[in-house]
Tab-separated table of C-alpha atoms in Angstrom:
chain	number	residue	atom	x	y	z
C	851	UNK	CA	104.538	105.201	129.721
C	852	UNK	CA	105.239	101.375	130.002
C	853	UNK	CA	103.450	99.228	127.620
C	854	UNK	CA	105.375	96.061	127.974
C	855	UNK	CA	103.871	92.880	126.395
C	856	UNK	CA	100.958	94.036	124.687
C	857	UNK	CA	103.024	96.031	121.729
C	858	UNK	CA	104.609	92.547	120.395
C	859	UNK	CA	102.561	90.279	118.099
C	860	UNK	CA	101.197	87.283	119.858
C	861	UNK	CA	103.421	87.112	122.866
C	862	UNK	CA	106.407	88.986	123.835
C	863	UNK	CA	108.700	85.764	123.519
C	864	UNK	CA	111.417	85.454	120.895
C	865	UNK	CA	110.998	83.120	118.018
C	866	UNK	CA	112.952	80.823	116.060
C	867	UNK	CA	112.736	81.744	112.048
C	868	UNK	CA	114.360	82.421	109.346
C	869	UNK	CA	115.310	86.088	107.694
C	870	UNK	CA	116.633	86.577	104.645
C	871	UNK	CA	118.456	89.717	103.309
C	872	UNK	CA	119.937	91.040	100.538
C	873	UNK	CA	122.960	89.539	101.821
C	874	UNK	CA	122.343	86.296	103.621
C	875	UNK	CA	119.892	83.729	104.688
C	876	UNK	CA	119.977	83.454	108.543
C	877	UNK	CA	118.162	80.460	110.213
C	878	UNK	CA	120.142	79.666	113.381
C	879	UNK	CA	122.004	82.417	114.638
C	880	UNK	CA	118.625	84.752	115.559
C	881	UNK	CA	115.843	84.695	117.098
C	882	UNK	CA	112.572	87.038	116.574
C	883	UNK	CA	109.599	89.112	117.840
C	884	UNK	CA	107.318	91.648	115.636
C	885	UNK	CA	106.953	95.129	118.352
C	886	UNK	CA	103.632	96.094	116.984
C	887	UNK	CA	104.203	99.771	117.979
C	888	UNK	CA	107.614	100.380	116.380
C	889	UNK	CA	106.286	98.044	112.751
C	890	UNK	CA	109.577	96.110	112.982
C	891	UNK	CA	111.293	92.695	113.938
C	892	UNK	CA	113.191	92.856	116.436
C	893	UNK	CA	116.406	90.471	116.719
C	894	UNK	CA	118.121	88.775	119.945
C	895	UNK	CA	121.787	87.186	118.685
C	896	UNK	CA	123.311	84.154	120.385
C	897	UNK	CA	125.174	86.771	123.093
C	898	UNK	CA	122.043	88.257	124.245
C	899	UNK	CA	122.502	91.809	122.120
C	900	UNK	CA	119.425	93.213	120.711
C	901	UNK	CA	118.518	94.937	117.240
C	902	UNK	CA	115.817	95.991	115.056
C	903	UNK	CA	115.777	95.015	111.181
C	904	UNK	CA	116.144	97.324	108.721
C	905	UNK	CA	113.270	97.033	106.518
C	906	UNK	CA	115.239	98.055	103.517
C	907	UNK	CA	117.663	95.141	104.186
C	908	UNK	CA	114.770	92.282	104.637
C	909	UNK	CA	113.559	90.413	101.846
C	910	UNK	CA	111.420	88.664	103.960
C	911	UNK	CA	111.246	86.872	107.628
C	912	UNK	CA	109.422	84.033	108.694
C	913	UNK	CA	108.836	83.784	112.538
C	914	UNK	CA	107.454	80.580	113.835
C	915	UNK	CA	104.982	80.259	116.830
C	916	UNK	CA	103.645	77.076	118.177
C	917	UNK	CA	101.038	75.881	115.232
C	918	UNK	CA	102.328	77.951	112.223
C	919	UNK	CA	104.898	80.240	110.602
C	920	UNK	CA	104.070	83.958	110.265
C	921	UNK	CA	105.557	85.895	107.266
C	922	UNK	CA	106.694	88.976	107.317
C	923	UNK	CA	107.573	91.124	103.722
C	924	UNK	CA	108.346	94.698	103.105
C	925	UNK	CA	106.202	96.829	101.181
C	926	UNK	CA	105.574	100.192	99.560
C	927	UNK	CA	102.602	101.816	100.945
C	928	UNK	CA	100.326	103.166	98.473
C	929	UNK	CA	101.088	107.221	97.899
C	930	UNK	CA	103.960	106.775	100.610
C	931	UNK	CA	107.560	106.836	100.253
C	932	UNK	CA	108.328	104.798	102.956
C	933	UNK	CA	108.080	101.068	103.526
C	934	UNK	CA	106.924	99.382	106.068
C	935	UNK	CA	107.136	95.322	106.616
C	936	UNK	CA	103.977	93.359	106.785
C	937	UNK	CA	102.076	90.727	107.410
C	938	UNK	CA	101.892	87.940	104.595
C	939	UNK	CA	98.156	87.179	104.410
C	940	UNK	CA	98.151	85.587	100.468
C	941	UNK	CA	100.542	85.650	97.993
C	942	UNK	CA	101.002	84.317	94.115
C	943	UNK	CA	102.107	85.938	91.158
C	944	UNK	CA	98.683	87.030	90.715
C	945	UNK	CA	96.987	88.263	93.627
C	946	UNK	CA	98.477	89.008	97.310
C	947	UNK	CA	97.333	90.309	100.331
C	948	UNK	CA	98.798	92.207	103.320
C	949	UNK	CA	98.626	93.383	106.369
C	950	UNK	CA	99.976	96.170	108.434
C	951	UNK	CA	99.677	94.668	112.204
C	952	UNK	CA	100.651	98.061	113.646
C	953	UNK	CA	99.389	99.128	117.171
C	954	UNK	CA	98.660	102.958	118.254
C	955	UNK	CA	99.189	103.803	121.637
C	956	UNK	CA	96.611	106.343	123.044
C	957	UNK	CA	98.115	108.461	126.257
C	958	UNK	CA	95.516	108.193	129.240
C	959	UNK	CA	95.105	109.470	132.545
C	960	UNK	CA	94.754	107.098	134.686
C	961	UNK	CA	94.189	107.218	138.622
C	962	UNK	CA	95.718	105.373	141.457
C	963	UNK	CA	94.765	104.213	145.111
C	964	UNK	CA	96.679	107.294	146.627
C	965	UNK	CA	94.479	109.417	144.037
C	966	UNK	CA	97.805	110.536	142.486
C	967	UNK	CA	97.290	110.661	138.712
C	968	UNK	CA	99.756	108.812	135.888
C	969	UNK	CA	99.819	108.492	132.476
C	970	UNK	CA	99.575	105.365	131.272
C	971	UNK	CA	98.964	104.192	127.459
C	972	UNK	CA	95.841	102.274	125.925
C	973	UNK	CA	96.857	100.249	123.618
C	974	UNK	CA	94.913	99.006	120.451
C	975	UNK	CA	95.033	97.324	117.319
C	976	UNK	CA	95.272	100.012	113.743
C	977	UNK	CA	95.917	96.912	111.273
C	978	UNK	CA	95.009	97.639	107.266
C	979	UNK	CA	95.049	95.260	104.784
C	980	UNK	CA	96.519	96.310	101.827
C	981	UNK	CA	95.558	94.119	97.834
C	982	UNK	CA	97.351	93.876	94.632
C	983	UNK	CA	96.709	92.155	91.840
C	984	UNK	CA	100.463	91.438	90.379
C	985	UNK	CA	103.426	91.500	90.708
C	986	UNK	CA	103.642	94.658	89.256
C	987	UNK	CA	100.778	96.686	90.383
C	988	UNK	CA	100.541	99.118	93.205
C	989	UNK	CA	99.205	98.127	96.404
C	990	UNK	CA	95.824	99.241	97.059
C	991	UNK	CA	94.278	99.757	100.794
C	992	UNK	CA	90.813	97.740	101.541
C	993	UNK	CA	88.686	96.842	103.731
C	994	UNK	CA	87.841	93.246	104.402
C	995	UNK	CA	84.565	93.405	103.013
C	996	UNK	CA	82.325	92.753	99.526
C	997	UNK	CA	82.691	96.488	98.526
C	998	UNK	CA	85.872	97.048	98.895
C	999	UNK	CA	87.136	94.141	97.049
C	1000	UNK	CA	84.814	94.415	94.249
C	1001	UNK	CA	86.508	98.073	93.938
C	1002	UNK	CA	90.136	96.561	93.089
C	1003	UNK	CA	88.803	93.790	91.194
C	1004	UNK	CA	85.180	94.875	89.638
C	1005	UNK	CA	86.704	91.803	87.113
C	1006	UNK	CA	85.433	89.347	90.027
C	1007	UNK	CA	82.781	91.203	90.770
C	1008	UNK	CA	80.381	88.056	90.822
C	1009	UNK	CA	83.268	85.452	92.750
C	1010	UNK	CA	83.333	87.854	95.503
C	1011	UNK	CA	79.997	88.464	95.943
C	1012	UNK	CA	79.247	84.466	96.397
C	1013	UNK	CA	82.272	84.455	98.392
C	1014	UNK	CA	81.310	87.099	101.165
C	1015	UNK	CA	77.446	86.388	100.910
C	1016	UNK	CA	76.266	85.411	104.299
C	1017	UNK	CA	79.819	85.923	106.150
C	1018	UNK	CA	79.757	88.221	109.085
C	1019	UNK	CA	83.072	90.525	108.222
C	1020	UNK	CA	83.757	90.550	112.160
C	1021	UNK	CA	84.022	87.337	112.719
C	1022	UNK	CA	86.204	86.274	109.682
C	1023	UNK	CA	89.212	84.747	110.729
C	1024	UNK	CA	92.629	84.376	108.734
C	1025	UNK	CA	92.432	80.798	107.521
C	1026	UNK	CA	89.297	81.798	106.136
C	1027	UNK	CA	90.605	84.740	104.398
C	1028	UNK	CA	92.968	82.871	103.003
C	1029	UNK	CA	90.710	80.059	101.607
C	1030	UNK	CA	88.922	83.136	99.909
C	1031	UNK	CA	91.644	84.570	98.165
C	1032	UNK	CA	92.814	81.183	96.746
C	1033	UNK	CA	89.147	81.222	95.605
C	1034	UNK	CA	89.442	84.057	93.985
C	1035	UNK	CA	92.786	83.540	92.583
C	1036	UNK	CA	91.609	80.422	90.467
């Protein structure tokens, strides 16, 4: 089943960026591409060689596309063991947001001139967005919407009520989001 460009984030291209681990900081010698479907960076070195990071090993990694720099974090899922590296949506010492820009792949028949059949794989967007409100507080799944919010900060309860009255949810794009959670971070 051959998915080819449509599991990587934004383009199948490598990046330039900067990853820092445990270990090192490492702004030259990589470059970068999120694969959507695996939920990991991969890596092309200088000589061509390929690898995936270990998300235990990444403190963070910044991959930059034409008009801005996307950050990537690992995080512990809520009621999951495992982690899982993310999107950087918002973060402060008070209140950050996530998101998990994973893809699923859906196995379907598919037929072809000769009326032969193949398998062939649909591929869609299964992102969650994932809240906390410190540093040291779990991560808590939610929607983009009033509700959900309101749930993991009732304390707001009144901010985010101006701040999603009259938005259509659908059409709310990241830049947005982000003015709204430095709204309600004040």
């Amino acid at each position: 089943m051959v998915i080819g460009e449509q599991r990587f984030f934004k383009d199948s291209m490598f990046r330039t960026g900067e990853l820092r681990t445990r270990k090192s900081l490492i702004t030259t010698e990589l470059v970068f591409r999120f694969d959507q479907v695996e939920g990991t960076i991969e890596a092309k070195m200088v000589d061509g060689s390929l690898m995936y990071l270990d998300e235990k090993e990444v403190l963070y990694c910044k991959i930059n596309y034409e008009d801005h720099t996307i950050v990537f974090m690992p995080i512990q899922l809520p009621k999951r063991k495992e982690m899982i590296l993310a999107q950087v949506i918002y973060k402060t010492n008070t209140l950050q947001l996530y998101r998990d820009i994973k893809k699923k792949i859906t196995p379907k028949l598919d037929h072809t001139k000769d009326n032969s059949t193949i398998l062939v794989g649909e591929v869609q967007n299964d992102y969650h967005y994932y809240l906390r409100k410190n540093n040291s507080d779990a991560l808590t799944e939610v929607e983009i919407d009033e509700k959900s919010f309101i749930k993991v900060l009732p304390e707001k309860k009144h901010r985010i009520h101006q701040l999603f009255k009259g938005k259509d949810v659908e059409k709310l794009t990241l830049s947005k989001l982000v003015t709204m959670m430095g709204e309600l971070d004040k």
